[in-house]
Amino acid sequence: SQTIHQWPATLVQPVGSPLSLECTVEGTSNPNLYWYRQAAGRGLQLLFYSVGIGQISSEVPQNLSASRPQDRQFILSSKKLLLSDSGFYLCAWSVPRRAKNIQYFGAGTRLSVL
Amino acid sequence: GENVEQHPSTLSVQEGDSAVIKCTYSDSASNYFPWYKQELGKGPQLIIDIRSNVGEKKDQRIAVTLNKTAKHFSLHITETQPEDSAVYFCAASRLTGGGNKLTFGTGTQLKVEL
């Protein structure tokens, strides 16, 4: 069966520090991968998505970047965190070219930038 | 791009009553509409979905209806139970070959009171 792992679960970082959040998927090949941010009381904002190794599409201009160094690994990074980067970050995957676009989410990372 | 609006933002019902959450979308080319349930501190999970060639779909106490002409769709939960308390998100998508992005609504906090 397929599983998605996301870590760390919680993270407290000072303003100006770097960030690296990792997401890995098991049990499937060549998945579509996604990074979302969920601000308190708001919906899910798509930040990045990837359809293959090294292929990253950015949805919104921001202080963050994403990379996909391996087929089932998706990394969210920042060189210098801002206060506004605080939020709940979710990684998700889906099976490409299917009749349905079901996305499976990880448990999320709660990031607090102080 | 697609824009999804969701109402209400909060909904409180008595146990056993029905709950209805409504969403509208802007892109007439969207043809896939899932609903996700997010429990506290967890990632969202798919609970039901509908494609544009169907007007209604039921799964036990949960149903979704779609009006393509008006571009709106709704989630209906009957005989609500305390475990139904969560945040519910609607989403819309075009079932295309690449990316398969979902545009989410802003969420509805459902509280089922005893």
CSV table of C-alpha atoms in Angstrom, one decimal:
chain,number,residue,atom,x,y,z
A,1,SER,CA,0.0,0.0,0.0
A,2,GLN,CA,1.0,3.6,-0.5
A,3,THR,CA,2.1,5.8,2.3
A,4,ILE,CA,3.3,9.4,2.6
A,5,HIS,CA,5.7,10.6,5.2
A,6,GLN,CA,6.3,14.2,6.1
A,7,TRP,CA,8.6,15.6,8.7
A,8,PRO,CA,9.1,17.2,11.1
A,9,ALA,CA,5.6,17.4,12.6
A,10,THR,CA,6.3,20.7,14.3
A,11,LEU,CA,9.1,23.2,13.8
A,12,VAL,CA,9.9,26.5,15.5
A,13,GLN,CA,12.4,28.7,13.6
A,14,PRO,CA,13.7,32.2,14.0
A,15,VAL,CA,13.2,34.8,11.4
A,16,GLY,CA,16.0,34.7,8.8
A,17,SER,CA,16.9,31.1,9.4
A,18,PRO,CA,16.8,28.5,6.6
A,19,LEU,CA,14.1,25.9,6.2
A,20,SER,CA,14.0,22.3,4.8
A,21,LEU,CA,10.9,20.2,5.0
A,22,GLU,CA,10.9,16.8,3.5
A,23,CYS,CA,8.2,14.6,2.1
A,24,THR,CA,8.6,11.0,0.8
A,25,VAL,CA,6.1,8.6,-0.8
A,26,GLU,CA,6.3,4.8,-0.6
A,27,GLY,CA,4.5,2.2,-2.7
A,28,THR,CA,4.1,4.0,-5.9
A,29,SER,CA,6.2,5.2,-8.9
A,30,ASN,CA,6.3,8.6,-10.6
A,31,PRO,CA,3.6,10.2,-8.5
A,32,ASN,CA,2.5,13.8,-8.9
A,33,LEU,CA,3.7,15.7,-5.8
A,34,TYR,CA,2.3,18.8,-4.2
A,35,TRP,CA,3.2,21.3,-1.4
A,36,TYR,CA,0.3,23.3,0.1
A,37,ARG,CA,0.2,25.9,2.9
A,38,GLN,CA,-2.7,26.3,5.2
A,39,ALA,CA,-2.9,29.5,7.1
A,40,ALA,CA,-5.0,29.6,10.3
A,41,GLY,CA,-8.7,29.7,9.4
A,42,ARG,CA,-8.0,29.6,5.7
A,43,GLY,CA,-8.0,27.1,2.9
A,44,LEU,CA,-5.3,25.2,1.2
A,45,GLN,CA,-3.1,27.2,-1.0
A,46,LEU,CA,-1.1,25.3,-3.6
A,47,LEU,CA,2.6,26.4,-3.5
A,48,PHE,CA,4.3,23.9,-5.8
A,49,TYR,CA,3.6,20.8,-7.8
A,50,SER,CA,5.8,18.3,-9.6
A,51,VAL,CA,5.1,15.8,-12.3
A,52,GLY,CA,8.6,14.3,-12.4
A,53,ILE,CA,12.2,14.5,-11.1
A,54,GLY,CA,13.5,18.0,-11.4
A,55,GLN,CA,10.2,19.3,-12.8
A,56,ILE,CA,8.8,22.0,-10.4
A,57,SER,CA,5.9,24.4,-11.1
A,58,SER,CA,5.4,27.3,-8.8
A,59,GLU,CA,1.9,28.6,-8.2
A,60,VAL,CA,2.6,31.7,-6.2
A,61,PRO,CA,5.5,34.1,-5.9
A,62,GLN,CA,7.0,33.7,-2.5
A,63,ASN,CA,10.0,33.2,-0.3
A,64,LEU,CA,10.0,29.4,-0.7
A,65,SER,CA,11.4,27.0,-3.2
A,66,ALA,CA,10.8,23.3,-3.9
A,67,SER,CA,13.0,20.5,-5.3
A,68,ARG,CA,12.4,16.9,-6.3
A,69,PRO,CA,15.8,15.2,-6.3
A,70,GLN,CA,14.3,11.7,-6.4
A,71,ASP,CA,11.2,10.2,-7.8
A,72,ARG,CA,9.4,10.0,-4.5
A,73,GLN,CA,11.0,12.8,-2.6
A,74,PHE,CA,9.8,16.3,-2.5
A,75,ILE,CA,11.6,19.1,-0.5
A,76,LEU,CA,10.3,22.5,0.5
A,77,SER,CA,13.1,25.1,1.3
A,78,SER,CA,13.8,28.6,2.2
A,79,LYS,CA,17.1,30.5,2.5
A,80,LYS,CA,15.7,33.0,5.0
A,81,LEU,CA,12.4,32.6,6.7
A,82,LEU,CA,9.9,35.4,7.2
A,83,LEU,CA,7.2,35.8,9.9
A,84,SER,CA,4.6,35.4,7.1
A,85,ASP,CA,6.0,31.9,6.4
A,86,SER,CA,4.3,30.5,9.5
A,87,GLY,CA,1.6,28.0,8.8
A,88,PHE,CA,0.7,24.4,8.4
A,89,TYR,CA,2.5,22.8,5.4
A,90,LEU,CA,1.0,19.8,3.7
A,91,CYS,CA,2.6,17.5,1.2
A,92,ALA,CA,0.3,15.4,-1.1
A,93,TRP,CA,0.7,12.9,-3.9
A,94,SER,CA,-1.6,11.7,-6.7
A,95,VAL,CA,-1.5,9.1,-9.4
A,96,PRO,CA,-1.0,10.9,-12.8
A,97,ARG,CA,-3.2,10.4,-15.8
A,98,ARG,CA,-6.1,8.9,-13.9
A,99,ALA,CA,-9.8,9.4,-14.3
A,100,LYS,CA,-9.9,11.0,-10.9
A,101,ASN,CA,-7.5,13.4,-9.3
A,102,ILE,CA,-7.5,12.0,-5.8
A,103,GLN,CA,-4.8,13.6,-3.7
A,104,TYR,CA,-3.4,11.9,-0.6
A,105,PHE,CA,-2.1,14.1,2.1
A,106,GLY,CA,0.6,13.7,4.7
A,107,ALA,CA,0.1,14.6,8.3
A,108,GLY,CA,1.6,18.1,7.9
A,109,THR,CA,4.2,20.2,9.5
A,110,ARG,CA,3.3,23.1,11.8
A,111,LEU,CA,5.9,25.8,11.2
A,112,SER,CA,6.1,28.8,13.6
A,113,VAL,CA,8.5,31.6,12.6
A,114,LEU,CA,9.4,33.8,15.6
B,1,GLY,CA,-7.7,30.4,-13.2
B,2,GLU,CA,-10.3,28.5,-11.1
B,3,ASN,CA,-11.8,30.1,-8.1
B,4,VAL,CA,-13.8,28.1,-5.5
B,5,GLU,CA,-16.0,29.8,-2.9
B,6,GLN,CA,-17.3,27.8,0.1
B,7,HIS,CA,-20.1,28.6,2.6
B,8,PRO,CA,-20.6,28.7,5.4
B,9,SER,CA,-17.3,29.1,7.1
B,10,THR,CA,-18.7,27.6,10.4
B,11,LEU,CA,-21.7,25.4,10.9
B,12,SER,CA,-23.0,24.1,14.2
B,13,VAL,CA,-25.7,21.4,14.2
B,14,GLN,CA,-27.3,19.1,16.8
B,15,GLU,CA,-26.5,15.5,16.7
B,16,GLY,CA,-28.9,13.7,14.3
B,17,ASP,CA,-29.6,16.8,12.3
B,18,SER,CA,-28.5,17.3,8.7
B,19,ALA,CA,-25.6,19.5,7.5
B,20,VAL,CA,-25.2,21.1,4.1
B,21,ILE,CA,-22.1,22.9,2.8
B,22,LYS,CA,-22.2,24.7,-0.5
B,23,CYS,CA,-19.5,25.6,-3.0
B,24,THR,CA,-19.4,27.5,-6.3
B,25,TYR,CA,-16.7,27.4,-8.9
B,26,SER,CA,-15.8,29.7,-11.8
B,27,ASP,CA,-14.2,27.6,-14.5
B,28,SER,CA,-16.8,25.9,-16.6
B,29,ALA,CA,-14.1,23.4,-17.8
B,30,SER,CA,-13.8,21.9,-14.3
B,31,ASN,CA,-15.1,18.4,-14.3
B,32,TYR,CA,-14.1,16.8,-11.0
B,33,PHE,CA,-15.3,17.9,-7.6
B,34,PRO,CA,-13.9,16.2,-4.5
B,35,TRP,CA,-14.7,16.8,-0.8
B,36,TYR,CA,-12.1,16.4,1.9
B,37,LYS,CA,-12.4,16.1,5.6
B,38,GLN,CA,-9.6,17.4,7.9
B,39,GLU,CA,-9.5,16.4,11.5
B,40,LEU,CA,-7.5,18.5,14.0
B,41,GLY,CA,-3.8,18.3,13.4
B,42,LYS,CA,-4.1,16.0,10.5
B,43,GLY,CA,-4.0,16.2,6.7
B,44,PRO,CA,-7.2,16.3,4.7
B,45,GLN,CA,-8.7,13.0,3.5
B,46,LEU,CA,-11.1,12.4,0.6
B,47,ILE,CA,-14.6,11.5,1.7
B,48,ILE,CA,-16.6,11.7,-1.5
B,49,ASP,CA,-16.1,13.0,-5.1
B,50,ILE,CA,-18.2,13.5,-8.2
B,51,ARG,CA,-17.5,13.9,-11.8
B,52,SER,CA,-19.3,16.4,-14.1
B,53,ASN,CA,-21.3,13.7,-15.9
B,54,VAL,CA,-23.2,12.8,-12.7
B,55,GLY,CA,-25.7,15.0,-10.9
B,56,GLU,CA,-25.7,13.2,-7.5
B,57,LYS,CA,-23.7,10.7,-5.6
B,58,LYS,CA,-24.3,9.0,-2.3
B,59,ASP,CA,-22.2,7.0,0.2
B,60,GLN,CA,-24.1,6.0,3.3
B,61,ARG,CA,-24.8,9.3,5.2
B,62,ILE,CA,-22.9,11.5,2.8
B,63,ALA,CA,-24.1,12.8,-0.5
B,64,VAL,CA,-22.9,15.3,-3.1
B,65,THR,CA,-25.0,17.1,-5.7
B,66,LEU,CA,-23.7,19.0,-8.7
B,67,ASN,CA,-25.4,21.7,-10.8
B,68,LYS,CA,-23.2,22.3,-13.8
B,69,THR,CA,-25.4,25.0,-15.2
B,70,ALA,CA,-25.2,27.1,-12.0
B,71,LYS,CA,-21.6,25.9,-11.3
B,72,HIS,CA,-22.3,24.9,-7.8
B,73,PHE,CA,-22.0,21.7,-5.8
B,74,SER,CA,-23.0,20.8,-2.3
B,75,LEU,CA,-22.1,18.3,0.5
B,76,HIS,CA,-25.0,16.8,2.5
B,77,ILE,CA,-24.4,14.9,5.7
B,78,THR,CA,-27.5,13.3,7.3
B,79,GLU,CA,-27.9,11.9,10.8
B,80,THR,CA,-24.8,13.8,12.0
B,81,GLN,CA,-22.6,12.3,14.7
B,82,PRO,CA,-20.0,13.9,16.9
B,83,GLU,CA,-17.2,12.2,14.9
B,84,ASP,CA,-18.4,14.2,11.9
B,85,SER,CA,-17.0,17.3,13.6
B,86,ALA,CA,-14.1,18.5,11.4
B,87,VAL,CA,-13.1,21.0,8.7
B,88,TYR,CA,-14.6,20.2,5.3
B,89,PHE,CA,-13.1,21.4,2.1
B,90,CYS,CA,-14.6,21.3,-1.4
B,91,ALA,CA,-12.3,21.4,-4.5
B,92,ALA,CA,-12.5,21.6,-8.2
B,93,SER,CA,-10.3,20.4,-10.9
B,94,ARG,CA,-9.9,19.7,-14.6
B,95,LEU,CA,-8.9,16.1,-15.2
B,96,THR,CA,-6.0,16.9,-17.5
B,97,GLY,CA,-2.8,14.9,-18.1
B,98,GLY,CA,-0.3,17.0,-16.3
B,99,GLY,CA,-0.3,18.4,-12.7
B,100,ASN,CA,-3.9,17.6,-12.0
B,101,LYS,CA,-4.2,20.6,-9.7
B,102,LEU,CA,-7.0,21.0,-7.2
B,103,THR,CA,-8.4,24.4,-6.3
B,104,PHE,CA,-9.8,24.3,-2.8
B,105,GLY,CA,-12.5,26.3,-1.1
B,106,THR,CA,-11.7,28.0,2.2
B,107,GLY,CA,-13.2,25.3,4.4
B,108,THR,CA,-16.2,24.8,6.7
B,109,GLN,CA,-15.7,24.1,10.4
B,110,LEU,CA,-18.5,21.7,11.2
B,111,LYS,CA,-19.4,21.2,14.9
B,112,VAL,CA,-21.8,18.5,15.9
B,113,GLU,CA,-23.2,19.2,19.3
B,114,LEU,CA,-24.6,16.5,21.6
